[in-house]
């Protein structure tokens, strides 16, 4: 065993083919002690090394069930935090590149959310009337905020059920950080748009009047995903002028107008399922990240299916893209040498409270 961790500089200039071989060798050496989880947005060179792939819900369940000593999460920071919170104390969650964050998750922070809660208390009693609901794309301390206030976490695949859970308890929901997931899901449950108000965290009282807050069923945080905001309803119209038979499938982080024009809405895992189960010789326009769309097209093209990316400009999730084979090789070889690099460890008290909100979700779905 080497005395010190291997520095990243020894890996930074390796070509992908060499990384491939070294990742394979390190995984073989580690065997069942290590599990590599890969989100659907990971690039091919990393994705192919994942033992399990999935959307946020599936991967958090896998993290909770895993027996492995090391959980190497090829995804973004909040996902590795969830893996740490849900795994046992002797397990270690690792994020190959610590700079792999989520720009949407960063749009809400504890200071802004605590301030929002206090300001809402000028109008009503939030503790008895509002369930705080955070999308899993959020920092652990926001999940802990939800845990402290009888709240819950949702993902893009269970948001409807989680909203139902919340409304069975309290009359209103404060939904953060993604306004689109909240609005698209609420609307499909029959909540009119006027009863979903937008909380602009840069404005006093979120830029709302007391009457708007009193009437609202859902208070939506003004956050969004920079990748999914690229998809526009005109893209669907233009594409359908050429191919009118096209089926449209969108991630619920896309805006309301795009989801309204879509035949299907679903998480990354459901998008894959919908297209895989679609009839042969069909054409699909998909509003989600490029790596998933390209891979899906390659997978189903032999069935005569054509899968197209919705936006005319290419938009990848740049933070998901940060995890490259060089970082994966680096963390895995360090593990074979007995060194843990890039551990994600949520402080104990934050993890305890965040787990309350995550457990609420995992009991519901
Ligand atoms: P999924 O849970 O659908 O995989 O979504 C995660 C995400 O970050 C989408 O942008
Ligand atoms: Fe975050 Fe958007 Fe990237 Fe998903 S696609 S991880 S929401 S920035």
mmCIF file of C-alpha atoms in Angstrom, residues 46-344:
data_model
loop_
_atom_site.group_PDB
_atom_site.id
_atom_site.type_symbol
_atom_site.label_atom_id
_atom_site.label_comp_id
_atom_site.label_asym_id
_atom_site.label_seq_id
_atom_site.Cartn_x
_atom_site.Cartn_y
_atom_site.Cartn_z
ATOM 1 C CA UNK A 46 -17.976 6.695 -17.694
ATOM 2 C CA UNK A 47 -21.496 5.246 -18.000
ATOM 3 C CA UNK A 48 -20.178 1.935 -19.330
ATOM 4 C CA UNK A 49 -18.356 1.308 -16.049
ATOM 5 C CA UNK A 50 -21.446 1.696 -13.848
ATOM 6 C CA UNK A 51 -22.624 -1.441 -12.049
ATOM 7 C CA UNK A 52 -26.073 0.126 -11.821
ATOM 8 C CA UNK A 53 -27.620 2.995 -13.743
ATOM 9 C CA UNK A 54 -30.806 4.923 -13.071
ATOM 10 C CA UNK A 55 -32.660 8.120 -12.261
ATOM 11 C CA UNK A 56 -32.341 9.851 -8.894
ATOM 12 C CA UNK A 57 -34.981 7.711 -7.171
ATOM 13 C CA UNK A 58 -33.627 4.397 -8.405
ATOM 14 C CA UNK A 59 -30.050 5.350 -7.541
ATOM 15 C CA UNK A 60 -30.953 6.538 -4.033
ATOM 16 C CA UNK A 61 -32.727 3.229 -3.382
ATOM 17 C CA UNK A 62 -29.704 1.345 -4.693
ATOM 18 C CA UNK A 63 -27.429 3.372 -2.428
ATOM 19 C CA UNK A 64 -29.654 2.572 0.563
ATOM 20 C CA UNK A 65 -29.636 -1.166 -0.243
ATOM 21 C CA UNK A 66 -25.996 -1.539 -1.219
ATOM 22 C CA UNK A 67 -23.745 -3.743 0.907
ATOM 23 C CA UNK A 68 -20.567 -2.342 -0.655
ATOM 24 C CA UNK A 69 -17.981 -0.589 1.488
ATOM 25 C CA UNK A 70 -17.484 2.122 -1.177
ATOM 26 C CA UNK A 71 -20.265 3.770 -3.198
ATOM 27 C CA UNK A 72 -18.669 5.614 -6.109
ATOM 28 C CA UNK A 73 -21.327 7.944 -7.470
ATOM 29 C CA UNK A 74 -20.935 9.014 -11.084
ATOM 30 C CA UNK A 75 -23.480 11.785 -10.897
ATOM 31 C CA UNK A 76 -23.589 15.128 -9.132
ATOM 32 C CA UNK A 77 -22.934 16.322 -5.579
ATOM 33 C CA UNK A 78 -26.475 16.089 -4.155
ATOM 34 C CA UNK A 79 -26.686 12.454 -5.334
ATOM 35 C CA UNK A 80 -23.518 11.482 -3.460
ATOM 36 C CA UNK A 81 -24.859 13.303 -0.381
ATOM 37 C CA UNK A 82 -28.052 11.231 -0.552
ATOM 38 C CA UNK A 83 -25.949 8.064 -0.883
ATOM 39 C CA UNK A 84 -24.011 9.058 2.240
ATOM 40 C CA UNK A 85 -27.176 9.869 4.217
ATOM 41 C CA UNK A 86 -28.982 6.651 3.281
ATOM 42 C CA UNK A 87 -26.053 4.260 3.579
ATOM 43 C CA UNK A 88 -24.786 2.668 6.774
ATOM 44 C CA UNK A 89 -22.110 4.405 8.918
ATOM 45 C CA UNK A 90 -19.350 2.049 7.756
ATOM 46 C CA UNK A 91 -19.985 2.803 4.075
ATOM 47 C CA UNK A 92 -18.216 5.567 2.202
ATOM 48 C CA UNK A 93 -19.734 7.696 -0.591
ATOM 49 C CA UNK A 94 -17.323 9.060 -3.192
ATOM 50 C CA UNK A 95 -17.843 11.678 -5.920
ATOM 51 C CA UNK A 96 -15.085 11.311 -8.558
ATOM 52 C CA UNK A 97 -14.955 15.066 -9.293
ATOM 53 C CA UNK A 98 -15.911 17.324 -6.384
ATOM 54 C CA UNK A 99 -16.761 20.134 -8.814
ATOM 55 C CA UNK A 100 -19.705 18.131 -10.191
ATOM 56 C CA UNK A 101 -22.549 20.150 -8.688
ATOM 57 C CA UNK A 102 -26.035 21.001 -9.954
ATOM 58 C CA UNK A 103 -26.727 24.608 -10.902
ATOM 59 C CA UNK A 104 -30.426 24.211 -10.140
ATOM 60 C CA UNK A 105 -29.698 22.837 -6.657
ATOM 61 C CA UNK A 106 -27.573 25.953 -6.047
ATOM 62 C CA UNK A 107 -30.576 28.212 -6.734
ATOM 63 C CA UNK A 108 -31.933 27.574 -3.245
ATOM 64 C CA UNK A 109 -29.856 27.815 -0.103
ATOM 65 C CA UNK A 110 -30.642 27.525 3.581
ATOM 66 C CA UNK A 111 -30.433 31.270 4.223
ATOM 67 C CA UNK A 112 -32.962 32.077 1.476
ATOM 68 C CA UNK A 113 -35.312 29.275 2.447
ATOM 69 C CA UNK A 114 -35.204 30.151 6.184
ATOM 70 C CA UNK A 115 -35.908 33.784 5.230
ATOM 71 C CA UNK A 116 -38.837 32.697 3.062
ATOM 72 C CA UNK A 117 -40.273 30.627 5.940
ATOM 73 C CA UNK A 118 -39.984 33.617 8.322
ATOM 74 C CA UNK A 119 -41.606 35.962 5.813
ATOM 75 C CA UNK A 120 -44.449 33.516 5.239
ATOM 76 C CA UNK A 121 -44.967 33.533 9.018
ATOM 77 C CA UNK A 122 -46.007 37.215 8.710
ATOM 78 C CA UNK A 123 -49.061 36.050 6.737
ATOM 79 C CA UNK A 124 -49.920 32.600 8.143
ATOM 80 C CA UNK A 125 -48.608 29.923 10.488
ATOM 81 C CA UNK A 126 -46.279 27.899 8.233
ATOM 82 C CA UNK A 127 -45.879 25.095 10.778
ATOM 83 C CA UNK A 128 -49.551 24.177 10.631
ATOM 84 C CA UNK A 129 -50.396 25.169 7.055
ATOM 85 C CA UNK A 130 -47.340 24.462 4.851
ATOM 86 C CA UNK A 131 -45.377 21.318 3.994
ATOM 87 C CA UNK A 132 -41.872 22.170 2.775
ATOM 88 C CA UNK A 133 -41.093 19.881 -0.148
ATOM 89 C CA UNK A 134 -37.648 19.822 -1.656
ATOM 90 C CA UNK A 135 -36.744 18.259 -4.984
ATOM 91 C CA UNK A 136 -33.918 15.784 -4.426
ATOM 92 C CA UNK A 137 -31.787 18.189 -6.516
ATOM 93 C CA UNK A 138 -30.923 20.241 -3.430
ATOM 94 C CA UNK A 139 -28.238 20.455 -0.765
ATOM 95 C CA UNK A 140 -28.440 18.196 2.295
ATOM 96 C CA UNK A 141 -29.128 21.148 4.633
ATOM 97 C CA UNK A 142 -32.328 21.904 2.686
ATOM 98 C CA UNK A 143 -33.442 18.302 3.079
ATOM 99 C CA UNK A 144 -32.669 18.743 6.788
ATOM 100 C CA UNK A 145 -34.854 21.889 6.806
ATOM 101 C CA UNK A 146 -37.695 19.740 5.443
ATOM 102 C CA UNK A 147 -36.986 17.069 8.059
ATOM 103 C CA UNK A 148 -37.239 19.707 10.842
ATOM 104 C CA UNK A 149 -40.546 21.043 9.541
ATOM 105 C CA UNK A 150 -42.469 17.803 8.879
ATOM 106 C CA UNK A 151 -41.560 18.014 5.201
ATOM 107 C CA UNK A 152 -40.459 15.601 2.553
ATOM 108 C CA UNK A 153 -38.248 15.083 -0.524
ATOM 109 C CA UNK A 154 -39.408 14.201 -4.043
ATOM 110 C CA UNK A 155 -37.780 13.185 -7.293
ATOM 111 C CA UNK A 156 -38.972 13.697 -10.847
ATOM 112 C CA UNK A 157 -40.536 10.223 -10.809
ATOM 113 C CA UNK A 158 -42.631 10.502 -7.646
ATOM 114 C CA UNK A 159 -43.519 14.216 -7.354
ATOM 115 C CA UNK A 160 -47.272 13.573 -7.876
ATOM 116 C CA UNK A 161 -47.502 11.014 -5.064
ATOM 117 C CA UNK A 162 -45.405 13.210 -2.774
ATOM 118 C CA UNK A 163 -47.661 16.228 -3.410
ATOM 119 C CA UNK A 164 -50.672 14.038 -2.537
ATOM 120 C CA UNK A 165 -48.928 12.984 0.690
ATOM 121 C CA UNK A 166 -48.283 16.634 1.497
ATOM 122 C CA UNK A 167 -51.840 17.839 0.807
ATOM 123 C CA UNK A 168 -53.217 15.011 2.973
ATOM 124 C CA UNK A 169 -51.393 16.695 5.876
ATOM 125 C CA UNK A 170 -51.425 20.438 5.286
ATOM 126 C CA UNK A 171 -53.244 22.811 2.954
ATOM 127 C CA UNK A 172 -50.205 24.326 1.197
ATOM 128 C CA UNK A 173 -46.813 23.275 -0.133
ATOM 129 C CA UNK A 174 -43.596 25.272 -0.408
ATOM 130 C CA UNK A 175 -41.850 23.590 -3.353
ATOM 131 C CA UNK A 176 -38.145 24.207 -4.046
ATOM 132 C CA UNK A 177 -35.881 24.652 -5.936
ATOM 133 C CA UNK A 178 -37.446 23.730 -9.334
ATOM 134 C CA UNK A 179 -40.514 25.756 -10.256
ATOM 135 C CA UNK A 180 -41.147 23.658 -13.389
ATOM 136 C CA UNK A 181 -41.339 20.257 -11.709
ATOM 137 C CA UNK A 182 -43.678 21.786 -9.095
ATOM 138 C CA UNK A 183 -45.911 23.533 -11.636
ATOM 139 C CA UNK A 184 -46.061 20.672 -14.142
ATOM 140 C CA UNK A 185 -46.892 18.157 -11.431
ATOM 141 C CA UNK A 186 -49.391 20.368 -9.590
ATOM 142 C CA UNK A 187 -51.215 21.183 -12.831
ATOM 143 C CA UNK A 188 -51.570 17.515 -13.703
ATOM 144 C CA UNK A 189 -53.155 16.962 -10.280
ATOM 145 C CA UNK A 190 -55.804 19.542 -11.146
ATOM 146 C CA UNK A 191 -54.364 22.586 -9.357
ATOM 147 C CA UNK A 192 -55.069 25.700 -11.469
ATOM 148 C CA UNK A 193 -52.088 27.832 -12.486
ATOM 149 C CA UNK A 194 -53.452 30.824 -10.480
ATOM 150 C CA UNK A 195 -53.145 28.739 -7.301
ATOM 151 C CA UNK A 196 -49.422 28.140 -7.901
ATOM 152 C CA UNK A 197 -47.483 31.332 -7.209
ATOM 153 C CA UNK A 198 -43.816 32.030 -7.871
ATOM 154 C CA UNK A 199 -41.625 32.978 -4.904
ATOM 155 C CA UNK A 200 -38.883 35.301 -6.149
ATOM 156 C CA UNK A 201 -36.251 34.978 -3.411
ATOM 157 C CA UNK A 202 -34.671 38.302 -4.398
ATOM 158 C CA UNK A 203 -37.865 40.230 -3.496
ATOM 159 C CA UNK A 204 -39.424 40.984 -0.097
ATOM 160 C CA UNK A 205 -42.277 38.515 0.499
ATOM 161 C CA UNK A 206 -41.152 36.738 -2.670
ATOM 162 C CA UNK A 207 -42.617 39.577 -4.753
ATOM 163 C CA UNK A 208 -46.132 38.394 -3.769
ATOM 164 C CA UNK A 209 -49.064 40.038 -2.029
ATOM 165 C CA UNK A 210 -50.457 38.570 1.215
ATOM 166 C CA UNK A 211 -53.662 37.726 -0.715
ATOM 167 C CA UNK A 212 -51.735 35.758 -3.354
ATOM 168 C CA UNK A 213 -50.031 33.766 -0.597
ATOM 169 C CA UNK A 214 -53.303 33.113 1.221
ATOM 170 C CA UNK A 215 -54.944 31.853 -1.972
ATOM 171 C CA UNK A 216 -51.984 29.715 -3.143
ATOM 172 C CA UNK A 217 -51.945 25.923 -2.904
ATOM 173 C CA UNK A 218 -48.310 25.695 -4.025
ATOM 174 C CA UNK A 219 -45.608 28.313 -3.519
ATOM 175 C CA UNK A 220 -43.004 27.597 -6.199
ATOM 176 C CA UNK A 221 -39.387 28.587 -5.730
ATOM 177 C CA UNK A 222 -37.984 30.562 -8.670
ATOM 178 C CA UNK A 223 -35.378 27.971 -9.627
ATOM 179 C CA UNK A 224 -34.866 26.134 -12.899
ATOM 180 C CA UNK A 225 -32.511 23.815 -14.731
ATOM 181 C CA UNK A 226 -30.333 25.609 -17.245
ATOM 182 C CA UNK A 227 -30.262 22.521 -19.473
ATOM 183 C CA UNK A 228 -34.022 21.909 -19.579
ATOM 184 C CA UNK A 229 -34.892 25.596 -19.978
ATOM 185 C CA UNK A 230 -33.328 25.380 -23.458
ATOM 186 C CA UNK A 231 -36.289 23.364 -24.767
ATOM 187 C CA UNK A 232 -39.034 25.566 -26.196
ATOM 188 C CA UNK A 233 -42.530 24.859 -27.570
ATOM 189 C CA UNK A 234 -41.479 26.257 -30.984
ATOM 190 C CA UNK A 235 -38.956 23.426 -31.258
ATOM 191 C CA UNK A 236 -41.820 20.941 -31.116
ATOM 192 C CA UNK A 237 -43.918 22.907 -33.624
ATOM 193 C CA UNK A 238 -41.060 23.208 -36.097
ATOM 194 C CA UNK A 239 -40.111 19.550 -35.840
ATOM 195 C CA UNK A 240 -43.704 18.427 -36.272
ATOM 196 C CA UNK A 241 -44.079 20.496 -39.444
ATOM 197 C CA UNK A 242 -41.568 18.099 -40.966
ATOM 198 C CA UNK A 243 -42.573 14.941 -39.080
ATOM 199 C CA UNK A 244 -46.197 15.298 -37.901
ATOM 200 C CA UNK A 245 -46.340 11.729 -36.549
ATOM 201 C CA UNK A 246 -43.605 12.458 -33.953
ATOM 202 C CA UNK A 247 -44.177 11.455 -30.340
ATOM 203 C CA UNK A 248 -42.874 13.965 -27.812
ATOM 204 C CA UNK A 249 -41.491 12.996 -24.417
ATOM 205 C CA UNK A 250 -40.186 15.524 -21.900
ATOM 206 C CA UNK A 251 -38.559 15.603 -18.511
ATOM 207 C CA UNK A 252 -40.747 17.539 -16.018
ATOM 208 C CA UNK A 253 -37.920 20.060 -15.497
ATOM 209 C CA UNK A 254 -38.856 21.413 -18.952
ATOM 210 C CA UNK A 255 -41.156 24.450 -18.935
ATOM 211 C CA UNK A 256 -44.960 24.242 -18.719
ATOM 212 C CA UNK A 257 -45.505 25.053 -22.422
ATOM 213 C CA UNK A 258 -43.175 22.241 -23.535
ATOM 214 C CA UNK A 259 -44.813 19.736 -21.178
ATOM 215 C CA UNK A 260 -48.264 20.804 -22.413
ATOM 216 C CA UNK A 261 -47.240 19.921 -25.964
ATOM 217 C CA UNK A 262 -45.705 16.586 -24.934
ATOM 218 C CA UNK A 263 -47.313 13.171 -25.293
ATOM 219 C CA UNK A 264 -45.439 11.866 -22.269
ATOM 220 C CA UNK A 265 -43.691 13.418 -19.271
ATOM 221 C CA UNK A 266 -41.313 11.468 -17.073
ATOM 222 C CA UNK A 267 -38.060 11.067 -15.209
ATOM 223 C CA UNK A 268 -34.946 9.945 -17.070
ATOM 224 C CA UNK A 269 -35.708 6.309 -16.228
ATOM 225 C CA UNK A 270 -39.309 6.645 -17.469
ATOM 226 C CA UNK A 271 -38.212 8.375 -20.685
ATOM 227 C CA UNK A 272 -36.046 5.342 -21.457
ATOM 228 C CA UNK A 273 -38.901 2.961 -20.647
ATOM 229 C CA UNK A 274 -41.460 4.857 -22.733
ATOM 230 C CA UNK A 275 -39.275 4.930 -25.855
ATOM 231 C CA UNK A 276 -38.028 1.352 -25.400
ATOM 232 C CA UNK A 277 -41.613 0.115 -25.112
ATOM 233 C CA UNK A 278 -42.856 2.281 -28.002
ATOM 234 C CA UNK A 279 -43.924 0.654 -31.268
ATOM 235 C CA UNK A 280 -41.219 -0.098 -33.864
ATOM 236 C CA UNK A 281 -40.688 2.473 -36.637
ATOM 237 C CA UNK A 282 -41.731 5.446 -34.491
ATOM 238 C CA UNK A 283 -40.113 8.869 -34.253
ATOM 239 C CA UNK A 284 -39.437 10.545 -30.915
ATOM 240 C CA UNK A 285 -38.532 14.080 -29.918
ATOM 241 C CA UNK A 286 -37.010 14.104 -26.453
ATOM 242 C CA UNK A 287 -36.528 16.987 -24.035
ATOM 243 C CA UNK A 288 -33.754 15.906 -21.720
ATOM 244 C CA UNK A 289 -29.959 15.787 -21.586
ATOM 245 C CA UNK A 290 -28.004 14.947 -24.722
ATOM 246 C CA UNK A 291 -25.997 11.931 -23.509
ATOM 247 C CA UNK A 292 -29.180 10.075 -22.606
ATOM 248 C CA UNK A 293 -30.846 10.982 -25.915
ATOM 249 C CA UNK A 294 -27.861 9.930 -28.063
ATOM 250 C CA UNK A 295 -27.463 6.626 -26.219
ATOM 251 C CA UNK A 296 -31.182 5.900 -26.468
ATOM 252 C CA UNK A 297 -31.150 6.541 -30.212
ATOM 253 C CA UNK A 298 -28.258 4.113 -30.677
ATOM 254 C CA UNK A 299 -30.039 1.511 -28.571
ATOM 255 C CA UNK A 300 -33.388 1.549 -30.397
ATOM 256 C CA UNK A 301 -32.457 2.444 -33.976
ATOM 257 C CA UNK A 302 -32.376 -1.228 -35.021
ATOM 258 C CA UNK A 303 -36.148 -1.275 -34.292
ATOM 259 C CA UNK A 304 -36.590 1.484 -36.857
ATOM 260 C CA UNK A 305 -37.044 4.054 -34.071
ATOM 261 C CA UNK A 306 -35.590 7.521 -34.485
ATOM 262 C CA UNK A 307 -34.843 9.479 -31.330
ATOM 263 C CA UNK A 308 -34.115 13.203 -31.699
ATOM 264 C CA UNK A 309 -32.874 15.813 -29.260
ATOM 265 C CA UNK A 310 -35.430 18.611 -28.908
ATOM 266 C CA UNK A 311 -33.234 21.699 -28.982
ATOM 267 C CA UNK A 312 -31.448 22.882 -32.149
ATOM 268 C CA UNK A 313 -28.517 23.971 -29.946
ATOM 269 C CA UNK A 314 -26.673 21.227 -28.129
ATOM 270 C CA UNK A 315 -26.979 21.547 -24.367
ATOM 271 C CA UNK A 316 -25.290 19.074 -22.101
ATOM 272 C CA UNK A 317 -25.288 19.171 -18.335
ATOM 273 C CA UNK A 318 -21.792 20.559 -17.901
ATOM 274 C CA UNK A 319 -21.539 19.417 -14.305
ATOM 275 C CA UNK A 320 -22.574 15.832 -15.078
ATOM 276 C CA UNK A 321 -19.958 15.992 -17.833
ATOM 277 C CA UNK A 322 -17.220 16.797 -15.303
ATOM 278 C CA UNK A 323 -16.970 13.176 -14.250
ATOM 279 C CA UNK A 324 -14.501 11.831 -16.782
ATOM 280 C CA UNK A 325 -12.666 8.482 -17.020
ATOM 281 C CA UNK A 326 -9.533 10.137 -15.613
ATOM 282 C CA UNK A 327 -11.303 11.040 -12.332
ATOM 283 C CA UNK A 328 -12.977 7.643 -12.145
ATOM 284 C CA UNK A 329 -9.648 5.844 -12.642
ATOM 285 C CA UNK A 330 -8.059 8.105 -10.016
ATOM 286 C CA UNK A 331 -10.612 7.426 -7.253
ATOM 287 C CA UNK A 332 -10.760 3.674 -7.974
ATOM 288 C CA UNK A 333 -6.984 3.142 -8.058
ATOM 289 C CA UNK A 334 -6.711 5.052 -4.802
ATOM 290 C CA UNK A 335 -9.244 2.668 -3.262
ATOM 291 C CA UNK A 336 -7.183 -0.333 -4.400
ATOM 292 C CA UNK A 337 -4.191 1.299 -2.689
ATOM 293 C CA UNK A 338 -6.214 1.776 0.519
ATOM 294 C CA UNK A 339 -6.848 5.524 0.101
ATOM 295 C CA UNK A 340 -10.196 7.266 -0.014
ATOM 296 C CA UNK A 341 -10.188 10.452 -2.069
ATOM 297 C CA UNK A 342 -13.211 12.716 -2.661
ATOM 298 C CA UNK A 343 -15.343 11.325 0.139
ATOM 299 C CA UNK A 344 -18.723 13.029 0.563
#
